[in-house]
GROMACS .gro file of C-alpha atoms in nm:
model
  196
    1MET     CA    1   9.384  -7.599   1.105
    2THR     CA    2   9.372  -7.593   1.485
    3GLU     CA    3   9.556  -7.767   1.768
    4ASP     CA    4   9.237  -7.961   1.844
    5GLN     CA    5   9.228  -8.087   1.486
    6LEU     CA    6   9.588  -8.209   1.519
    7VAL     CA    7   9.490  -8.399   1.834
    8GLU     CA    8   9.198  -8.550   1.644
    9MET     CA    9   9.452  -8.670   1.385
   10HIS     CA   10   9.657  -8.824   1.673
   11ILE     CA   11   9.937  -8.569   1.625
   12ASP     CA   12  10.092  -8.393   1.922
   13PRO     CA   13   9.962  -8.034   1.936
   14SER     CA   14  10.319  -7.905   1.978
   15TRP     CA   15  10.341  -7.945   1.598
   16PHE     CA   16  10.082  -7.670   1.548
   17GLU     CA   17  10.318  -7.370   1.531
   18PRO     CA   18  10.582  -7.535   1.308
   19LEU     CA   19  10.311  -7.656   1.068
   20GLU     CA   20  10.119  -7.329   1.068
   21SER     CA   21  10.437  -7.137   0.985
   22CYS     CA   22  10.522  -7.373   0.698
   23PHE     CA   23  10.169  -7.370   0.562
   24PHE     CA   24  10.178  -6.991   0.542
   25ARG     CA   25  10.528  -6.972   0.395
   26PHE     CA   26  10.476  -7.235   0.124
   27GLU     CA   27  10.108  -7.174   0.038
   28ILE     CA   28   9.991  -7.504   0.178
   29ASN     CA   29   9.673  -7.311   0.234
   30THR     CA   30   9.370  -7.524   0.149
   31PRO     CA   31   9.227  -7.821   0.340
   32GLU     CA   32   9.328  -8.046   0.047
   33ARG     CA   33   9.689  -7.926   0.049
   34GLN     CA   34   9.717  -7.941   0.426
   35ALA     CA   35   9.562  -8.288   0.440
   36ALA     CA   36   9.797  -8.417   0.170
   37PHE     CA   37  10.101  -8.269   0.346
   38ILE     CA   38   9.994  -8.401   0.685
   39GLY     CA   39   9.907  -8.744   0.543
   40GLN     CA   40  10.235  -8.785   0.358
   41CYS     CA   41  10.435  -8.663   0.658
   42ALA     CA   42  10.235  -8.888   0.891
   43HIS     CA   43  10.334  -9.189   0.683
   44GLU     CA   44  10.700  -9.087   0.657
   45SER     CA   45  10.737  -9.003   1.028
   46ALA     CA   46  10.518  -9.261   1.204
   47ASN     CA   47  10.254  -8.994   1.264
   48PHE     CA   48  10.499  -8.717   1.354
   49LYS     CA   49  10.688  -8.930   1.607
   50THR     CA   50  10.998  -9.050   1.420
   51LEU     CA   51  11.221  -8.784   1.269
   52GLN     CA   52  11.513  -9.003   1.169
   53GLU     CA   53  11.542  -9.282   0.917
   54ASN     CA   54  11.545  -9.629   1.069
   55LEU     CA   55  11.832  -9.816   0.909
   56ASN     CA   56  11.839 -10.108   1.153
   57TYR     CA   57  11.786 -10.370   0.881
   58SER     CA   58  11.839 -10.742   0.906
   59ALA     CA   59  12.035 -10.908   0.626
   60LYS     CA   60  11.705 -11.032   0.481
   61GLY     CA   61  11.557 -10.682   0.502
   62LEU     CA   62  11.858 -10.536   0.323
   63ARG     CA   63  11.819 -10.782   0.037
   64GLY     CA   64  11.451 -10.696   0.005
   65THR     CA   65  11.499 -10.318   0.023
   66TRP     CA   66  11.820 -10.280  -0.179
   67PRO     CA   67  11.856 -10.599  -0.388
   68SER     CA   68  12.108 -10.442  -0.626
   69ARG     CA   69  12.337 -10.341  -0.338
   70PHE     CA   70  12.291 -10.666  -0.145
   71PRO     CA   71  12.239 -10.935  -0.413
   72SER     CA   72  12.330 -11.226  -0.186
   73GLU     CA   73  12.305 -11.330   0.177
   74ALA     CA   74  12.686 -11.333   0.197
   75GLU     CA   75  12.700 -10.968   0.087
   76ALA     CA   76  12.420 -10.859   0.322
   77GLN     CA   77  12.531 -11.044   0.637
   78PRO     CA   78  12.823 -10.810   0.727
   79TYR     CA   79  12.573 -10.521   0.740
   80HIS     CA   80  12.308 -10.700   0.949
   81ARG     CA   81  12.170 -10.454   1.210
   82GLN     CA   82  12.451 -10.199   1.158
   83PRO     CA   83  12.271  -9.871   1.067
   84GLU     CA   84  12.579  -9.651   1.017
   85LYS     CA   85  12.752  -9.909   0.798
   86ILE     CA   86  12.429  -9.960   0.600
   87ALA     CA   87  12.382  -9.586   0.541
   88ASN     CA   88  12.738  -9.546   0.421
   89LYS     CA   89  12.697  -9.832   0.175
   90VAL     CA   90  12.353  -9.757   0.033
   91TYR     CA   91  12.398  -9.380   0.006
   92SER     CA   92  12.765  -9.369  -0.094
   93GLY     CA   93  12.829  -9.199  -0.427
   94ARG     CA   94  12.464  -9.085  -0.452
   95MET     CA   95  12.284  -8.759  -0.380
   96GLY     CA   96  12.609  -8.567  -0.337
   97ASN     CA   97  12.752  -8.807  -0.080
   98THR     CA   98  13.115  -8.813  -0.193
   99GLU     CA   99  13.317  -8.825   0.129
  100GLU     CA  100  13.357  -9.122   0.359
  101GLY     CA  101  13.079  -9.117   0.618
  102ASP     CA  102  12.847  -8.887   0.418
  103GLY     CA  103  12.583  -9.160   0.385
  104TRP     CA  104  12.537  -9.173   0.761
  105LYS     CA  105  12.586  -8.801   0.818
  106TYR     CA  106  12.318  -8.708   0.563
  107ARG     CA  107  12.075  -8.996   0.624
  108GLY     CA  108  11.703  -8.929   0.621
  109ARG     CA  109  11.578  -8.680   0.878
  110GLY     CA  110  11.270  -8.466   0.925
  111LEU     CA  111  10.905  -8.519   0.839
  112ILE     CA  112  10.974  -8.619   0.477
  113GLN     CA  113  11.315  -8.773   0.545
  114LEU     CA  114  11.552  -8.522   0.382
  115THR     CA  115  11.832  -8.746   0.252
  116GLY     CA  116  12.168  -8.688   0.085
  117LYS     CA  117  12.422  -8.407   0.104
  118ASP     CA  118  12.282  -8.243  -0.211
  119ASN     CA  119  11.937  -8.209  -0.052
  120TYR     CA  120  12.084  -8.082   0.275
  121ARG     CA  121  12.283  -7.823   0.077
  122LEU     CA  122  11.981  -7.716  -0.131
  123ALA     CA  123  11.768  -7.685   0.182
  124SER     CA  124  12.045  -7.487   0.353
  125ASP     CA  125  12.067  -7.244   0.063
  126ALA     CA  126  11.689  -7.203   0.033
  127LEU     CA  127  11.617  -7.167   0.405
  128GLY     CA  128  11.931  -6.984   0.520
  129VAL     CA  129  12.024  -7.248   0.779
  130ASP     CA  130  12.349  -7.449   0.767
  131PHE     CA  131  12.223  -7.807   0.765
  132ILE     CA  132  12.553  -7.921   0.610
  133ALA     CA  133  12.746  -7.826   0.923
  134ASP     CA  134  12.472  -7.947   1.158
  135PRO     CA  135  12.238  -8.199   0.991
  136ASP     CA  136  12.081  -8.284   1.329
  137LEU     CA  137  11.901  -7.947   1.318
  138VAL     CA  138  11.653  -8.128   1.093
  139LEU     CA  139  11.555  -8.336   1.398
  140THR     CA  140  11.398  -8.031   1.567
  141LYS     CA  141  11.026  -7.977   1.508
  142GLU     CA  142  11.085  -7.638   1.347
  143TYR     CA  143  11.331  -7.763   1.088
  144ALA     CA  144  11.172  -8.108   1.047
  145ALA     CA  145  10.858  -7.927   0.931
  146LEU     CA  146  11.039  -7.651   0.741
  147THR     CA  147  11.259  -7.885   0.537
  148ALA     CA  148  10.955  -8.100   0.457
  149ALA     CA  149  10.759  -7.795   0.339
  150TRP     CA  150  11.060  -7.674   0.138
  151PHE     CA  151  11.083  -8.018  -0.030
  152TRP     CA  152  10.705  -8.007  -0.089
  153ASP     CA  153  10.735  -7.668  -0.258
  154LYS     CA  154  11.048  -7.758  -0.456
  155ASN     CA  155  10.867  -8.059  -0.602
  156ARG     CA  156  10.544  -7.864  -0.668
  157LEU     CA  157  10.341  -8.103  -0.458
  158ASN     CA  158  10.061  -7.851  -0.402
  159ALA     CA  159   9.958  -7.916  -0.763
  160PHE     CA  160   9.930  -8.291  -0.696
  161ALA     CA  161   9.732  -8.220  -0.378
  162ASP     CA  162   9.497  -7.994  -0.576
  163ALA     CA  163   9.444  -8.275  -0.828
  164ASN     CA  164   9.414  -8.541  -0.553
  165ASP     CA  165   9.691  -8.732  -0.732
  166ILE     CA  166   9.827  -8.919  -0.433
  167GLU     CA  167  10.016  -9.174  -0.641
  168ARG     CA  168  10.226  -8.919  -0.833
  169MET     CA  169  10.277  -8.718  -0.515
  170THR     CA  170  10.406  -9.031  -0.341
  171LYS     CA  171  10.647  -9.106  -0.627
  172LYS     CA  172  10.796  -8.756  -0.591
  173ILE     CA  173  10.844  -8.811  -0.217
  174ASN     CA  174  10.944  -9.177  -0.208
  175GLY     CA  175  11.069  -9.259  -0.557
  176GLY     CA  176  10.799  -9.527  -0.578
  177ILE     CA  177  10.464  -9.601  -0.422
  178ILE     CA  178  10.575  -9.770  -0.102
  179GLY     CA  179  10.308  -9.732   0.164
  180LEU     CA  180  10.051  -9.590  -0.078
  181ASP     CA  181   9.750  -9.735   0.107
  182ASP     CA  182   9.872  -9.600   0.440
  183ARG     CA  183   9.935  -9.258   0.286
  184LYS     CA  184   9.583  -9.255   0.141
  185LYS     CA  185   9.439  -9.351   0.480
  186HIS     CA  186   9.623  -9.066   0.656
  187ILE     CA  187   9.521  -8.814   0.388
  188ALA     CA  188   9.155  -8.922   0.398
  189HIS     CA  189   9.150  -8.892   0.777
  190ALA     CA  190   9.310  -8.547   0.764
  191LEU     CA  191   9.056  -8.435   0.502
  192GLU     CA  192   8.774  -8.555   0.722
  193VAL     CA  193   8.913  -8.373   1.028
  194LEU     CA  194   8.984  -8.054   0.835
  195GLY     CA  195   8.630  -8.056   0.698
  196ALA     CA  196   8.714  -8.084   0.331
   0.00000   0.00000   0.00000
């Protein structure tokens, strides 16, 4: 992969070094693996531009995204367009978020949206960086890429990339297949650019 190839994929070339370092460290070392990683990250981060989860949901959006947590308009309305309040409700008691405010503190960040105190702790332990004390480190290009590559490796996503199993790969990343067509489009474009 080259900086020019990143530009051809409409990704700022300043991502070259962070990606190259991650690709080496986590054996994302074939065009298929790199294209899958780039495509999935492109979907999750608005093509490497958004490194923080957007939780600015309307009441209607909350009901559509988290129907079990917001089963009625009356229950969703107090959270309308209040990202911090939304994060604390939807992530409370999940993913290691046990203290008041943990949902917001450990909301999705990075290229694959690292979410939840447990994941921040696991990434901290694996990478030797204290993301628990300073979760905003994941907003830097270096750690946005590194935590995404760590998550990729932890979930053995190279194997899904090798098999071109985009659907199962997406389920590991997203928990479902939200945005599957967009992910496929990004991966196909990356494969074309990388010459695979």
